Each structure stands twice: as structure tokens, then as C-alpha cells.
PDB file of C-alpha atoms in Angstrom:
ATOM      1  CA  UNK A   1       0.000   0.000   0.000  1.00 53.00           C
ATOM      2  CA  UNK A   2       1.385   3.385  -1.013  1.00 51.00           C
ATOM      3  CA  UNK A   3       1.677   6.011   1.713  1.00 57.00           C
ATOM      4  CA  UNK A   4      -0.318   9.156   1.147  1.00 63.00           C
ATOM      5  CA  UNK A   5       1.816  12.300   0.863  1.00 65.00           C
ATOM      6  CA  UNK A   6       1.346  14.824   3.629  1.00 68.00           C
ATOM      7  CA  UNK A   7      -0.012  18.253   2.807  1.00 73.00           C
ATOM      8  CA  UNK A   8       2.810  20.779   2.720  1.00 73.00           C
ATOM      9  CA  UNK A   9       3.321  24.353   1.597  1.00 77.00           C
ATOM     10  CA  UNK A  10       5.893  27.007   2.588  1.00 83.00           C
ATOM     11  CA  UNK A  11       5.054  28.280   6.063  1.00 88.00           C
ATOM     12  CA  UNK A  12       2.927  25.246   6.964  1.00 93.00           C
ATOM     13  CA  UNK A  13       2.654  24.528  10.698  1.00 96.00           C
ATOM     14  CA  UNK A  14       2.050  21.070  12.174  1.00 96.00           C
ATOM     15  CA  UNK A  15       1.222  19.386  15.445  1.00 97.00           C
ATOM     16  CA  UNK A  16       3.664  16.483  15.286  1.00 96.00           C
ATOM     17  CA  UNK A  17       3.395  13.393  17.463  1.00 95.00           C
ATOM     18  CA  UNK A  18       5.737  10.412  17.682  1.00 94.00           C
ATOM     19  CA  UNK A  19       5.081   7.462  19.948  1.00 93.00           C
ATOM     20  CA  UNK A  20       7.372   4.704  21.178  1.00 88.00           C
ATOM     21  CA  UNK A  21       6.861   1.329  19.525  1.00 82.00           C
ATOM     22  CA  UNK A  22       4.132  -0.616  21.330  1.00 82.00           C
ATOM     23  CA  UNK A  23       3.777   2.501  23.529  1.00 81.00           C
ATOM     24  CA  UNK A  24       7.223   1.722  24.946  1.00 84.00           C
ATOM     25  CA  UNK A  25       9.520   4.325  26.414  1.00 92.00           C
ATOM     26  CA  UNK A  26      11.366   6.664  24.082  1.00 94.00           C
ATOM     27  CA  UNK A  27      13.260   8.321  26.933  1.00 96.00           C
ATOM     28  CA  UNK A  28      14.822   6.475  29.863  1.00 95.00           C
ATOM     29  CA  UNK A  29      16.926   9.218  31.412  1.00 97.00           C
ATOM     30  CA  UNK A  30      17.831  12.896  31.261  1.00 97.00           C
ATOM     31  CA  UNK A  31      20.574  12.321  28.692  1.00 98.00           C
ATOM     32  CA  UNK A  32      18.044  10.784  26.281  1.00 97.00           C
ATOM     33  CA  UNK A  33      15.878  13.888  26.403  1.00 97.00           C
ATOM     34  CA  UNK A  34      18.873  16.203  26.052  1.00 97.00           C
ATOM     35  CA  UNK A  35      20.089  14.193  23.056  1.00 98.00           C
ATOM     36  CA  UNK A  36      16.641  14.366  21.447  1.00 97.00           C
ATOM     37  CA  UNK A  37      16.635  18.152  21.845  1.00 97.00           C
ATOM     38  CA  UNK A  38      20.151  18.348  20.356  1.00 97.00           C
ATOM     39  CA  UNK A  39      19.009  16.341  17.323  1.00 97.00           C
ATOM     40  CA  UNK A  40      15.928  18.583  17.109  1.00 97.00           C
ATOM     41  CA  UNK A  41      18.095  21.711  17.029  1.00 97.00           C
ATOM     42  CA  UNK A  42      20.301  20.203  14.307  1.00 97.00           C
ATOM     43  CA  UNK A  43      17.307  19.304  12.134  1.00 96.00           C
ATOM     44  CA  UNK A  44      15.673  22.707  12.582  1.00 96.00           C
ATOM     45  CA  UNK A  45      18.933  24.506  11.799  1.00 96.00           C
ATOM     46  CA  UNK A  46      19.591  22.441   8.678  1.00 95.00           C
ATOM     47  CA  UNK A  47      16.045  22.737   7.321  1.00 95.00           C
ATOM     48  CA  UNK A  48      15.198  26.220   8.610  1.00 94.00           C
ATOM     49  CA  UNK A  49      12.239  25.119  10.725  1.00 95.00           C
ATOM     50  CA  UNK A  50      10.721  26.836  13.755  1.00 97.00           C
ATOM     51  CA  UNK A  51       9.772  25.045  16.953  1.00 98.00           C
ATOM     52  CA  UNK A  52       6.940  26.857  18.742  1.00 97.00           C
ATOM     53  CA  UNK A  53       6.194  24.282  21.461  1.00 97.00           C
ATOM     54  CA  UNK A  54       7.274  20.853  22.611  1.00 98.00           C
ATOM     55  CA  UNK A  55       6.555  18.277  25.280  1.00 98.00           C
ATOM     56  CA  UNK A  56       8.681  15.170  25.749  1.00 97.00           C
ATOM     57  CA  UNK A  57       6.681  12.561  27.627  1.00 97.00           C
ATOM     58  CA  UNK A  58       8.189   9.173  28.515  1.00 94.00           C
ATOM     59  CA  UNK A  59       6.716   7.266  25.579  1.00 95.00           C
ATOM     60  CA  UNK A  60       5.765   9.999  23.113  1.00 96.00           C
ATOM     61  CA  UNK A  61       6.464  13.558  22.007  1.00 97.00           C
ATOM     62  CA  UNK A  62       4.393  16.543  20.913  1.00 98.00           C
ATOM     63  CA  UNK A  63       5.923  19.233  18.702  1.00 98.00           C
ATOM     64  CA  UNK A  64       4.461  22.374  17.152  1.00 98.00           C
ATOM     65  CA  UNK A  65       6.685  22.982  14.123  1.00 97.00           C
ATOM     66  CA  UNK A  66       6.498  25.604  11.393  1.00 96.00           C
ATOM     67  CA  UNK A  67       8.315  25.001   8.119  1.00 93.00           C
ATOM     68  CA  UNK A  68       9.850  27.580   5.831  1.00 88.00           C
ATOM     69  CA  UNK A  69      10.798  26.137   2.467  1.00 86.00           C
ATOM     70  CA  UNK A  70      11.367  22.447   3.299  1.00 87.00           C
ATOM     71  CA  UNK A  71       8.726  19.789   3.889  1.00 89.00           C
ATOM     72  CA  UNK A  72       8.274  18.838   7.542  1.00 92.00           C
ATOM     73  CA  UNK A  73       9.000  15.221   6.576  1.00 91.00           C
ATOM     74  CA  UNK A  74      12.670  16.153   6.006  1.00 93.00           C
ATOM     75  CA  UNK A  75      12.912  17.569   9.521  1.00 94.00           C
ATOM     76  CA  UNK A  76      11.184  14.579  11.111  1.00 94.00           C
ATOM     77  CA  UNK A  77      13.075  11.991   9.083  1.00 93.00           C
ATOM     78  CA  UNK A  78      16.412  13.408  10.239  1.00 95.00           C
ATOM     79  CA  UNK A  79      15.278  13.844  13.865  1.00 95.00           C
ATOM     80  CA  UNK A  80      13.678  10.413  14.241  1.00 94.00           C
ATOM     81  CA  UNK A  81      16.471   8.567  12.414  1.00 93.00           C
ATOM     82  CA  UNK A  82      19.267  10.182  14.429  1.00 96.00           C
ATOM     83  CA  UNK A  83      17.444   9.696  17.729  1.00 95.00           C
ATOM     84  CA  UNK A  84      16.539   6.053  17.008  1.00 93.00           C
ATOM     85  CA  UNK A  85      20.183   5.287  16.115  1.00 95.00           C
ATOM     86  CA  UNK A  86      21.344   6.985  19.322  1.00 96.00           C
ATOM     87  CA  UNK A  87      18.768   5.159  21.472  1.00 94.00           C
ATOM     88  CA  UNK A  88      19.349   1.718  19.927  1.00 93.00           C
ATOM     89  CA  UNK A  89      23.117   2.033  20.267  1.00 96.00           C
ATOM     90  CA  UNK A  90      22.937   3.253  23.874  1.00 95.00           C
ATOM     91  CA  UNK A  91      20.572   0.515  25.021  1.00 93.00           C
ATOM     92  CA  UNK A  92      21.833  -2.184  22.622  1.00 92.00           C
ATOM     93  CA  UNK A  93      18.424  -2.527  20.952  1.00 87.00           C
ATOM     94  CA  UNK A  94      17.586  -3.397  17.377  1.00 85.00           C
ATOM     95  CA  UNK A  95      14.497  -2.626  15.364  1.00 81.00           C
ATOM     96  CA  UNK A  96      12.023   0.206  15.439  1.00 86.00           C
ATOM     97  CA  UNK A  97      11.988   2.692  18.284  1.00 87.00           C
ATOM     98  CA  UNK A  98       8.899   4.543  17.088  1.00 86.00           C
ATOM     99  CA  UNK A  99       5.473   3.137  16.425  1.00 83.00           C
ATOM    100  CA  UNK A 100       4.816   3.666  12.753  1.00 80.00           C
ATOM    101  CA  UNK A 101       4.988   6.963  10.987  1.00 83.00           C
ATOM    102  CA  UNK A 102       4.872  10.149  13.030  1.00 90.00           C
ATOM    103  CA  UNK A 103       1.545  11.977  13.168  1.00 91.00           C
ATOM    104  CA  UNK A 104       1.313  15.381  11.500  1.00 92.00           C
ATOM    105  CA  UNK A 105      -1.852  17.436  11.817  1.00 94.00           C
ATOM    106  CA  UNK A 106      -1.695  20.632   9.818  1.00 95.00           C
ATOM    107  CA  UNK A 107      -2.637  23.775  11.739  1.00 96.00           C
ATOM    108  CA  UNK A 108      -5.259  25.640   9.751  1.00 94.00           C
ATOM    109  CA  UNK A 109      -5.854  28.845  11.734  1.00 95.00           C
ATOM    110  CA  UNK A 110      -4.801  30.882  14.776  1.00 95.00           C
ATOM    111  CA  UNK A 111      -7.404  29.340  17.071  1.00 94.00           C
ATOM    112  CA  UNK A 112      -6.138  25.847  16.288  1.00 95.00           C
ATOM    113  CA  UNK A 113      -2.544  27.070  16.691  1.00 96.00           C
ATOM    114  CA  UNK A 114      -3.154  28.443  20.198  1.00 95.00           C
ATOM    115  CA  UNK A 115      -5.345  25.536  21.263  1.00 93.00           C
ATOM    116  CA  UNK A 116      -2.693  23.078  20.119  1.00 96.00           C
ATOM    117  CA  UNK A 117       0.019  24.917  22.054  1.00 96.00           C
ATOM    118  CA  UNK A 118      -2.057  24.670  25.238  1.00 95.00           C
ATOM    119  CA  UNK A 119      -2.861  20.997  24.540  1.00 95.00           C
ATOM    120  CA  UNK A 120       0.863  20.263  24.228  1.00 96.00           C
ATOM    121  CA  UNK A 121       1.680  22.114  27.447  1.00 96.00           C
ATOM    122  CA  UNK A 122      -1.170  20.483  29.373  1.00 95.00           C
ATOM    123  CA  UNK A 123      -0.236  16.933  28.341  1.00 95.00           C
ATOM    124  CA  UNK A 124       1.751  16.130  31.540  1.00 96.00           C
ATOM    125  CA  UNK A 125      -1.046  17.600  33.676  1.00 94.00           C
ATOM    126  CA  UNK A 126      -3.650  15.464  31.916  1.00 92.00           C
ATOM    127  CA  UNK A 127      -1.392  12.423  32.456  1.00 93.00           C
ATOM    128  CA  UNK A 128      -1.250  13.329  36.185  1.00 93.00           C
ATOM    129  CA  UNK A 129       2.550  13.592  36.142  1.00 95.00           C
ATOM    130  CA  UNK A 130       2.411  17.161  37.503  1.00 95.00           C
ATOM    131  CA  UNK A 131      -0.350  19.346  38.926  1.00 92.00           C
ATOM    132  CA  UNK A 132       0.564  22.464  36.933  1.00 92.00           C
ATOM    133  CA  UNK A 133       2.323  22.725  33.551  1.00 94.00           C
ATOM    134  CA  UNK A 134       5.268  24.807  34.792  1.00 91.00           C
ATOM    135  CA  UNK A 135       6.333  21.892  37.019  1.00 94.00           C
ATOM    136  CA  UNK A 136       7.070  19.682  33.992  1.00 96.00           C
ATOM    137  CA  UNK A 137      10.645  20.434  32.938  1.00 94.00           C
ATOM    138  CA  UNK A 138      10.491  18.595  29.594  1.00 96.00           C
ATOM    139  CA  UNK A 139       8.123  20.993  27.864  1.00 97.00           C
ATOM    140  CA  UNK A 140       8.382  24.522  26.540  1.00 97.00           C
ATOM    141  CA  UNK A 141       5.728  25.835  28.956  1.00 96.00           C
ATOM    142  CA  UNK A 142       8.248  27.313  31.410  1.00 93.00           C
ATOM    143  CA  UNK A 143       9.634  29.412  28.539  1.00 95.00           C
ATOM    144  CA  UNK A 144       6.141  30.810  27.911  1.00 94.00           C
ATOM    145  CA  UNK A 145       5.711  31.360  31.647  1.00 88.00           C
ATOM    146  CA  UNK A 146       8.868  33.487  31.626  1.00 87.00           C
ATOM    147  CA  UNK A 147      10.634  31.089  34.007  1.00 88.00           C
ATOM    148  CA  UNK A 148      13.483  30.071  31.705  1.00 88.00           C
ATOM    149  CA  UNK A 149      14.889  30.881  28.282  1.00 87.00           C
ATOM    150  CA  UNK A 150      15.687  28.589  25.375  1.00 86.00           C
ATOM    151  CA  UNK A 151      16.863  29.807  21.981  1.00 86.00           C
ATOM    152  CA  UNK A 152      15.390  26.712  20.312  1.00 93.00           C
ATOM    153  CA  UNK A 153      11.828  27.897  20.968  1.00 96.00           C
ATOM    154  CA  UNK A 154      10.324  30.665  18.837  1.00 95.00           C
ATOM    155  CA  UNK A 155       7.809  32.398  21.129  1.00 95.00           C
ATOM    156  CA  UNK A 156       6.864  35.478  19.103  1.00 94.00           C
ATOM    157  CA  UNK A 157       3.874  33.974  17.266  1.00 95.00           C
ATOM    158  CA  UNK A 158       2.216  32.465  20.345  1.00 96.00           C
ATOM    159  CA  UNK A 159       2.820  35.550  22.481  1.00 95.00           C
ATOM    160  CA  UNK A 160       1.644  37.938  19.731  1.00 95.00           C
ATOM    161  CA  UNK A 161      -1.963  37.052  20.586  1.00 95.00           C
ATOM    162  CA  UNK A 162      -1.716  38.574  24.079  1.00 95.00           C
ATOM    163  CA  UNK A 163      -1.644  42.183  25.323  1.00 93.00           C
ATOM    164  CA  UNK A 164       0.327  43.686  28.220  1.00 93.00           C
ATOM    165  CA  UNK A 165       2.223  41.014  30.153  1.00 94.00           C
ATOM    166  CA  UNK A 166       2.228  38.420  27.381  1.00 93.00           C
ATOM    167  CA  UNK A 167       3.562  35.643  29.634  1.00 93.00           C
ATOM    168  CA  UNK A 168       0.717  36.166  32.121  1.00 93.00           C
ATOM    169  CA  UNK A 169      -1.780  36.347  29.253  1.00 94.00           C
ATOM    170  CA  UNK A 170      -0.620  33.026  27.864  1.00 94.00           C
ATOM    171  CA  UNK A 171      -0.647  31.406  31.325  1.00 92.00           C
ATOM    172  CA  UNK A 172      -4.232  32.614  31.843  1.00 92.00           C
ATOM    173  CA  UNK A 173      -5.221  31.243  28.423  1.00 93.00           C
ATOM    174  CA  UNK A 174      -3.678  27.831  29.167  1.00 93.00           C
ATOM    175  CA  UNK A 175      -5.416  27.793  32.550  1.00 88.00           C
ATOM    176  CA  UNK A 176      -8.811  28.535  30.928  1.00 86.00           C
ATOM    177  CA  UNK A 177      -8.312  25.912  28.230  1.00 78.00           C
ATOM    178  CA  UNK A 178      -6.948  23.475  30.787  1.00 70.00           C
ATOM    179  CA  UNK A 179      -9.990  23.769  32.994  1.00 67.00           C
ATOM    180  CA  UNK A 180     -12.180  22.560  30.116  1.00 65.00           C
ATOM    181  CA  UNK A 181      -9.629  20.090  28.721  1.00 59.00           C
ATOM    182  CA  UNK A 182      -8.851  18.417  32.031  1.00 59.00           C
ATOM    183  CA  UNK A 183     -12.530  17.782  32.724  1.00 53.00           C
ATOM    184  CA  UNK A 184     -12.737  15.512  29.646  1.00 56.00           C
ATOM    185  CA  UNK A 185     -12.187  11.778  30.227  1.00 51.00           C
ATOM    186  CA  UNK A 186      -8.657  10.525  29.507  1.00 48.00           C
ATOM    187  CA  UNK A 187      -8.094   9.142  26.011  1.00 47.00           C
TER     188      UNK A 187
END
């Protein structure tokens, strides 16, 4: 069966998900997550992509990536291939690290863009790993909360939707969305 090509155009933005094979762990320690972020930076630098948000869970990742003039598949192919080689070598595994092809939902408007960013940042709260998103160190939320800085994350688009103290505005937005989102049954 032939794989369907993903929709792409210059400036396209995607909510990317990758899951560990059989829902297995993709990250076993801090070094794994740091290595993944290093490979992410390399891929984004090579292909001129922008990372707006991320969340590295134990067995899956969420990324909000905007492309410039290269298809997102080039970014993800490099990232996933380099990380899988690293992981398999470190843990002496063979075979697939990730479960199938990564998911890529195209972001069609600003509402979906902002809602997706909050969904990504609320993922560890929904999973009951932390009570509040700023307590999860493996997501970009603390950058948007003004707690830490990271040159890998491009914050201007997300924060452009808020007036005054943009960090507080985003935190309030995530809190409002989270109240509704967290009341839904777990998937």
C-alpha cells in the first residue's frame, strides 16, 4: 500500500506526534531527552524550521513545528532517524523505536494554533505527572511562563496574541483551556 503524501506548503505549521513502539519508552533518562533536543536543534537549523512548542513525555512527544521552504517530513526523518540510532546504540536494541509513521496534523488557523500549544503544554497535567504545567521540565511551557529561556523555541507567534504582560496572558489562556480540557475523560 502506497503512503499518502502529507499536505505541505511554505510556512505550513504542524502538530507532530511520535510514539514509542508498542507505547514503549522513548526516553529512559535525562541524557536521552537532552540528546533528542540536540538532534531537534540540528534538524531545525539544517532545514530552517521553527519550533513553537514541545513536550517530551516518557513514551511519546508533541511538537508544534512551522516550516519555511522544506517539507516537515525532512525535519522529522532526520530527527527520528538520528534519535533512534542513538537510542538503539545506547541501550543495545535493534528494530524500530517509534510506532509507525509520526503523526502530522496541519494547523489551519490561529485558534487551532493556540489551542494546540495549550494541549501540548497540558499533556503532563492530563497524564497526572504534575499538577501544573510549569512543574514539567520537559516541555516549553516554562519558557512561555517566563521562568526560563531557550533559543530553540520561537515564542513570538504564540505571544503575539496577548496584550500587556504576554507571559501572564498566555498562562491565563492555558489555565482557561486546561480547565475545560482536564474535565474531559482521559483518552
